Short mmCIF file of C-alpha atoms and ligand atoms in Angstrom, two decimals:
data_model
loop_
_atom_site.label_atom_id
_atom_site.label_comp_id
_atom_site.label_asym_id
_atom_site.label_seq_id
_atom_site.Cartn_x
_atom_site.Cartn_y
_atom_site.Cartn_z
CA MET A 1319 36.44 58.49 158.54
CA ILE A 1320 37.58 62.05 157.85
CA GLU A 1321 35.65 64.90 159.42
CA ARG A 1322 34.10 67.15 156.78
CA THR A 1323 34.90 70.77 157.54
CA TYR A 1324 34.86 72.70 154.30
CA ARG A 1325 33.49 71.88 150.92
CA ARG A 1326 35.68 72.62 147.94
CA ASP A 1327 35.12 76.23 146.76
CA ALA A 1328 33.05 77.26 149.79
CA LYS A 1329 33.63 80.42 151.78
CA GLU A 1330 32.06 79.12 154.97
CA THR A 1331 32.84 76.14 157.17
CA LEU A 1332 30.40 73.24 157.57
CA LEU A 1333 31.12 73.02 161.30
CA LYS A 1334 31.16 75.59 164.05
CA GLY A 1335 34.50 76.24 165.72
CA LYS A 1336 36.69 75.66 162.66
CA ILE A 1337 38.91 78.63 162.09
CA MET A 1338 40.72 78.20 158.79
CA LYS A 1339 40.26 81.47 156.95
CA ARG A 1340 39.47 81.29 153.25
CA LYS A 1341 40.34 83.73 150.52
CA PRO A 1342 39.01 84.34 147.02
CA LEU A 1343 40.75 82.61 144.13
CA GLY A 1344 41.27 85.36 141.56
CA ARG A 1345 37.91 86.60 140.30
CA THR A 1346 36.43 83.09 140.14
CA GLY A 1347 34.01 83.34 143.07
CA VAL A 1348 35.71 80.24 144.49
CA TYR A 1349 37.32 80.32 147.94
CA ILE A 1350 40.48 78.48 148.95
CA PRO A 1351 42.09 78.11 152.39
CA GLU A 1352 44.84 80.56 153.31
CA ILE A 1353 46.97 77.56 154.36
CA GLY A 1354 47.17 74.73 151.83
CA LEU A 1355 49.31 71.60 151.66
CA GLY A 1356 52.53 71.53 149.60
CA THR A 1357 53.88 68.19 148.39
CA TRP A 1358 57.31 68.79 146.88
CA LYS A 1359 59.59 66.11 148.39
CA TYR A 1360 56.58 65.00 150.42
CA ARG A 1361 57.11 61.63 152.11
CA GLY A 1362 54.40 61.69 154.77
CA GLY A 1363 51.89 59.26 153.25
CA ILE A 1364 48.14 59.73 153.37
CA GLU A 1365 47.60 60.66 157.01
CA PRO A 1366 49.16 64.16 157.23
CA LEU A 1367 47.27 65.23 154.11
CA ARG A 1368 44.00 63.90 155.49
CA VAL A 1369 44.58 65.60 158.84
CA GLY A 1370 45.27 68.87 156.99
CA ILE A 1371 42.07 68.53 154.98
CA SER A 1372 40.05 67.87 158.13
CA LEU A 1373 41.51 71.07 159.64
CA GLY A 1374 40.34 73.08 156.64
CA ALA A 1375 43.58 73.06 154.61
CA ASN A 1376 41.71 71.46 151.75
CA MET A 1377 43.88 72.69 148.91
CA ILE A 1378 46.69 70.34 147.92
CA ASP A 1379 49.47 71.47 145.61
CA THR A 1380 51.47 69.00 143.53
CA ALA A 1381 53.18 68.87 140.11
CA GLU A 1382 53.90 66.29 137.44
CA MET A 1383 57.57 66.89 138.30
CA TYR A 1384 57.21 66.08 142.03
CA GLY A 1385 56.28 62.42 141.78
CA THR A 1386 53.60 62.97 144.44
CA GLU A 1387 50.44 63.03 142.33
CA ASP A 1388 49.77 59.34 143.13
CA ILE A 1389 49.82 59.89 146.87
CA VAL A 1390 47.58 62.94 146.50
CA GLY A 1391 45.20 60.78 144.44
CA ARG A 1392 45.11 58.25 147.26
CA ALA A 1393 44.66 60.90 149.96
CA ILE A 1394 41.60 62.39 148.22
CA ASP A 1395 40.00 59.04 147.45
CA GLY A 1396 36.38 59.17 148.65
CA ILE A 1397 36.56 62.88 149.56
CA ARG A 1398 37.25 64.39 146.14
CA ASP A 1399 34.42 66.91 146.40
CA ASP A 1400 35.93 68.36 149.57
CA VAL A 1401 39.38 69.02 148.16
CA PHE A 1402 40.75 71.66 145.78
CA VAL A 1403 43.51 69.97 143.77
CA ALA A 1404 46.26 72.01 142.14
CA THR A 1405 48.95 70.50 139.94
CA LYS A 1406 51.49 71.76 137.39
CA VAL A 1407 52.74 70.98 133.93
CA SER A 1408 56.51 71.11 133.39
CA PRO A 1409 57.96 73.67 130.94
CA GLN A 1410 59.31 70.99 128.56
CA HIS A 1411 55.69 69.95 127.96
CA PHE A 1412 54.36 73.35 126.85
CA HIS A 1413 53.82 72.38 123.19
CA TYR A 1414 50.11 71.75 122.53
CA ASP A 1415 50.10 67.94 122.23
CA ASP A 1416 52.59 67.43 125.06
CA LEU A 1417 50.56 69.60 127.42
CA ILE A 1418 47.33 67.72 126.71
CA LYS A 1419 49.17 64.44 127.32
CA SER A 1420 50.61 65.73 130.62
CA ALA A 1421 47.16 66.75 131.81
CA GLU A 1422 45.75 63.31 130.96
CA THR A 1423 48.58 61.62 132.87
CA SER A 1424 48.08 63.89 135.89
CA LEU A 1425 44.34 63.20 135.88
CA LYS A 1426 45.02 59.46 135.96
CA LYS A 1427 47.60 59.70 138.74
CA LEU A 1428 45.37 62.00 140.77
CA ASN A 1429 42.54 59.56 140.25
CA THR A 1430 40.09 62.31 139.30
CA ASN A 1431 38.25 63.57 136.25
CA VAL A 1432 39.04 67.23 136.82
CA ILE A 1433 42.01 69.28 138.03
CA ASP A 1434 40.85 72.36 139.93
CA LEU A 1435 43.92 74.49 139.20
CA TYR A 1436 46.39 73.67 136.42
CA GLN A 1437 49.57 75.72 136.61
CA LEU A 1438 52.44 76.36 134.17
CA HIS A 1439 55.35 75.42 136.47
CA TRP A 1440 57.97 77.84 135.09
CA PRO A 1441 58.00 80.12 132.05
CA ASN A 1442 59.43 78.60 128.86
CA PRO A 1443 60.60 81.31 126.48
CA GLY A 1444 61.41 78.62 123.87
CA ILE A 1445 57.73 77.77 123.24
CA PRO A 1446 55.18 80.38 122.10
CA ILE A 1447 52.87 81.14 125.04
CA ARG A 1448 49.93 81.35 122.61
CA GLU A 1449 50.35 77.65 121.74
CA THR A 1450 50.59 76.71 125.45
CA MET A 1451 47.54 78.76 126.41
CA LYS A 1452 45.51 77.30 123.52
CA ALA A 1453 46.03 73.88 125.11
CA MET A 1454 45.13 75.22 128.58
CA GLU A 1455 41.94 76.81 127.23
CA ASP A 1456 40.95 73.64 125.39
CA LEU A 1457 41.38 71.69 128.66
CA VAL A 1458 39.01 74.17 130.34
CA LYS A 1459 36.53 73.79 127.45
CA TRP A 1460 36.64 70.00 127.74
CA GLY A 1461 36.08 70.14 131.51
CA LYS A 1462 39.47 68.57 132.32
CA ILE A 1463 40.69 71.58 134.29
CA ARG A 1464 38.71 74.32 136.01
CA PHE A 1465 41.16 77.22 136.35
CA ILE A 1466 44.43 78.33 134.77
CA GLY A 1467 47.36 79.40 136.94
CA VAL A 1468 51.06 80.11 136.45
CA SER A 1469 54.11 79.73 138.66
CA ASN A 1470 57.39 81.64 138.82
CA PHE A 1471 56.13 84.20 136.29
CA SER A 1472 57.27 87.84 136.43
CA VAL A 1473 54.85 90.72 135.86
CA ARG A 1474 55.91 90.95 132.21
CA GLN A 1475 55.48 87.20 131.71
CA MET A 1476 52.04 87.36 133.35
CA GLU A 1477 51.01 90.16 131.01
CA GLU A 1478 52.13 88.16 127.98
CA ALA A 1479 50.41 85.02 129.25
CA SER A 1480 47.17 86.93 129.95
CA ALA A 1481 47.22 88.45 126.48
CA ALA A 1482 47.53 84.94 125.01
CA LEU A 1483 44.23 83.84 126.60
CA SER A 1484 40.97 84.42 124.77
CA SER A 1485 38.19 83.43 127.15
CA ASN A 1486 39.88 82.72 130.51
CA GLU A 1487 41.92 84.61 133.05
CA ILE A 1488 45.05 83.70 134.96
CA VAL A 1489 43.69 83.20 138.48
CA SER A 1490 46.94 82.64 140.40
CA ASN A 1491 50.72 82.90 140.35
CA GLN A 1492 52.65 80.49 142.59
CA VAL A 1493 55.90 82.12 143.67
CA GLU A 1494 58.45 81.88 146.46
CA TYR A 1495 57.62 84.15 149.38
CA SER A 1496 58.75 84.10 152.99
CA LEU A 1497 60.34 86.38 155.57
CA VAL A 1498 63.72 85.78 153.94
CA GLU A 1499 62.61 85.73 150.27
CA ARG A 1500 60.96 89.05 149.55
CA GLY A 1501 61.66 89.55 145.84
CA ILE A 1502 57.98 89.78 144.85
CA GLU A 1503 57.17 92.72 147.12
CA SER A 1504 58.23 95.54 144.83
CA ASP A 1505 56.25 94.68 141.70
CA LEU A 1506 54.52 91.28 141.62
CA ILE A 1507 52.42 91.72 144.76
CA PRO A 1508 51.09 95.17 143.74
CA TYR A 1509 50.38 93.88 140.22
CA CYS A 1510 48.49 90.83 141.52
CA VAL A 1511 46.52 92.92 144.04
CA LYS A 1512 45.50 95.29 141.24
CA GLU A 1513 44.60 92.51 138.80
CA LYS A 1514 42.93 90.35 141.49
CA VAL A 1515 45.28 87.41 140.95
CA THR A 1516 45.87 85.12 143.92
CA ILE A 1517 49.47 84.65 145.03
CA ILE A 1518 50.21 81.13 146.22
CA ALA A 1519 53.33 81.50 148.37
CA TYR A 1520 55.71 78.54 148.14
CA SER A 1521 58.54 77.70 150.55
CA PRO A 1522 56.83 79.99 153.10
CA LEU A 1523 59.05 78.53 155.85
CA ALA A 1524 62.17 78.88 153.67
CA ARG A 1525 62.22 75.06 153.49
CA GLY A 1526 62.46 74.91 157.28
CA GLY A 1527 65.52 77.19 157.33
CA LEU A 1528 63.70 80.02 159.07
CA LEU A 1529 63.15 78.20 162.28
CA GLY A 1530 66.62 77.60 163.72
CA GLY A 1531 69.68 79.71 164.40
CA SER A 1532 70.34 82.63 166.69
CA SER A 1533 70.10 85.57 164.28
CA ARG A 1534 68.23 88.76 165.14
CA GLY A 1535 65.35 87.46 163.07
CA SER A 1536 65.26 84.18 164.93
CA LYS A 1537 65.27 86.01 168.26
CA LEU A 1538 62.37 88.19 167.12
CA LEU A 1539 60.42 85.10 166.08
CA GLU A 1540 61.01 83.66 169.55
CA GLU A 1541 59.89 86.88 171.20
CA LEU A 1542 56.69 87.04 169.12
CA SER A 1543 56.14 83.37 169.72
CA ARG A 1544 55.97 84.06 173.46
CA LYS A 1545 53.85 87.18 172.99
CA TYR A 1546 51.16 85.47 170.87
CA GLY A 1547 51.37 81.99 172.38
CA LYS A 1548 52.13 80.61 168.88
CA THR A 1549 55.10 78.71 167.50
CA LYS A 1550 57.83 80.30 165.39
CA ALA A 1551 56.49 78.51 162.31
CA GLN A 1552 53.03 79.91 162.98
CA ILE A 1553 54.41 83.44 163.33
CA ALA A 1554 56.39 83.07 160.08
CA LEU A 1555 53.35 81.69 158.19
CA ASN A 1556 50.98 84.26 159.64
CA TRP A 1557 53.32 87.01 158.42
CA VAL A 1558 53.00 85.62 154.86
CA ILE A 1559 49.20 85.38 154.86
CA SER A 1560 48.46 88.50 156.92
CA LYS A 1561 50.00 90.97 154.54
CA GLU A 1562 47.46 90.96 151.70
CA GLU A 1563 44.00 89.51 151.12
CA ASN A 1564 45.22 87.75 147.96
CA ILE A 1565 48.10 85.73 149.46
CA VAL A 1566 47.78 82.10 150.59
CA ALA A 1567 50.65 79.81 151.63
CA ILE A 1568 51.36 76.13 150.98
CA PRO A 1569 53.86 74.81 153.56
CA LYS A 1570 54.97 71.21 153.14
CA ALA A 1571 54.93 68.98 156.20
CA ASP A 1572 55.57 65.25 156.40
CA ARG A 1573 54.74 65.18 160.09
CA VAL A 1574 51.19 65.33 161.40
CA GLU A 1575 52.21 67.61 164.26
CA HIS A 1576 53.70 70.06 161.75
CA VAL A 1577 50.52 69.99 159.65
CA LYS A 1578 48.43 70.78 162.72
CA GLU A 1579 50.77 73.58 163.68
CA ASP A 1580 50.74 75.04 160.18
CA CYS A 1581 46.93 75.05 160.10
CA GLY A 1582 47.04 76.95 163.40
CA ALA A 1583 48.75 79.82 161.57
CA SER A 1584 45.30 80.79 160.27
CA GLY A 1585 42.39 82.40 162.07
CA TRP A 1586 44.30 85.19 163.88
CA LYS A 1587 46.52 88.06 162.85
CA LEU A 1588 49.82 89.61 163.86
CA SER A 1589 49.46 93.31 164.72
CA GLU A 1590 50.47 95.88 162.10
CA ASP A 1591 53.37 96.96 164.34
CA ASP A 1592 54.70 93.42 164.65
CA ILE A 1593 54.38 92.90 160.89
CA LYS A 1594 56.40 96.10 160.38
CA GLU A 1595 59.02 94.95 162.88
CA LEU A 1596 59.36 91.58 161.09
CA ASN A 1597 59.61 93.41 157.74
CA LYS A 1598 62.44 95.51 159.10
CA VAL A 1599 64.44 92.84 160.89
CA PHE A 1600 64.24 90.37 157.99
CA SER A 1601 64.81 92.93 155.20
N1 LIG B 2228 56.18 76.28 142.10
C1 LIG B 2228 57.42 76.01 142.44
O1 LIG B 2228 58.36 76.19 141.68
C2 LIG B 2228 57.68 75.49 143.82
C3 LIG B 2228 59.01 75.41 144.32
C4 LIG B 2228 59.18 74.94 145.62
C5 LIG B 2228 58.06 74.56 146.37
N2 LIG B 2228 56.80 74.62 145.84
C6 LIG B 2228 55.59 74.20 146.61
O2 LIG B 2228 55.60 74.80 147.90
C7 LIG B 2228 55.54 73.79 148.90
C8 LIG B 2228 56.25 74.24 150.16
O3 LIG B 2228 57.57 74.65 149.93
P1 LIG B 2228 58.84 73.82 150.41
O4 LIG B 2228 58.49 72.39 150.55
O5 LIG B 2228 59.95 74.20 149.50
O6 LIG B 2228 59.25 74.48 151.81
P2 LIG B 2228 58.54 74.91 153.19
O7 LIG B 2228 57.11 74.58 153.18
O8 LIG B 2228 58.96 76.33 153.39
O9 LIG B 2228 59.33 74.03 154.25
C9 LIG B 2228 59.15 72.65 154.38
C10 LIG B 2228 59.98 72.20 155.57
O10 LIG B 2228 59.49 72.84 156.75
C11 LIG B 2228 59.22 71.85 157.72
N3 LIG B 2228 58.03 72.27 158.49
C12 LIG B 2228 56.75 72.36 158.05
N4 LIG B 2228 55.94 72.80 159.04
C13 LIG B 2228 56.73 72.96 160.13
C14 LIG B 2228 56.47 73.37 161.45
N5 LIG B 2228 55.24 73.71 161.84
N6 LIG B 2228 57.52 73.42 162.32
C15 LIG B 2228 58.77 73.07 161.94
N7 LIG B 2228 59.08 72.69 160.68
C16 LIG B 2228 58.07 72.62 159.79
C17 LIG B 2228 58.97 70.55 157.00
O11 LIG B 2228 59.27 69.48 157.84
P3 LIG B 2228 58.56 68.00 157.74
O12 LIG B 2228 58.33 67.74 156.29
O13 LIG B 2228 59.53 67.11 158.40
O14 LIG B 2228 57.25 68.05 158.50
C18 LIG B 2228 59.93 70.70 155.83
O15 LIG B 2228 61.22 70.32 156.21
C19 LIG B 2228 56.17 72.59 148.19
O16 LIG B 2228 55.92 71.40 148.86
C20 LIG B 2228 55.54 72.70 146.83
O17 LIG B 2228 54.20 72.23 146.84
C21 LIG B 2228 56.62 75.10 144.59
#
């Protein structure tokens, strides 16, 4: 039996002593955990996802392209109301009829009647965004999806996508962000802060690549790890989620001990000076 810690959408925990911090999702009034669970190349089975949910990481990210919607569907069986489920439609399915069909297939695989966040996986300049967004808005109208998000969109692409919506907003943009991948800092982060769009940071551990080696960055992570009594992964994740109120991260972990560690990246904060030092050393 899984311990219930947070209800889907809620700002506050159900139990005392749970420390996963939650952040607003766009302007929706819904709260999501600042550490969620990624599932690209996920091979961990049900248990790591369930452990993550019980520790408050009750947002799971998948995609029709990942081949992991089935396992997510099994992991949320019986606890659907406690979990915020995000999935994505692939760019080749952005024509109206294809997109509706993709959503139906994802709903079946996820074993649910509603997707909390449906994201356009990558931009597709070959298909008019107005046609794609008409399908997304119809899915909202029919109650098949709750919120519309995008992924890997630039500021310009977000502006075009927003302009193509008539009665909904883009609530999130899922983009790569980690100590070593900082491309969104100059324009996308300020834009999303201003427009109150949540940034869902993917590959926040640089696919694991951040944690080894003997570079200056790696040495600094070790030093901060000793200073805070946290692991290098926790320092790296805390850096991602500490910078702005609108950034959450979705590390992927097959191993239960990694999931626990990743959840422990929430609930505390690196000092401003240490954030600055990490910015400098990893720039
Ligand atoms: N929208 C997009 O285009 C896009 C693209 C890429 C990824 N994503 C999303 O973002 C998620 C995360 O990104 P990612 O999978 O590329 O990379 P990541 O989360 O940066 O790294 C995953 C790797 O880090 C390891 N790891 C996790 N926690 C750890 C810990 N505490 N200590 C040591 N190692 C740890 C994992 O090992 P184990 O698995 O062995 O535990 C795995 O090898 C994906 O799963 C997916 O949901 C989205």
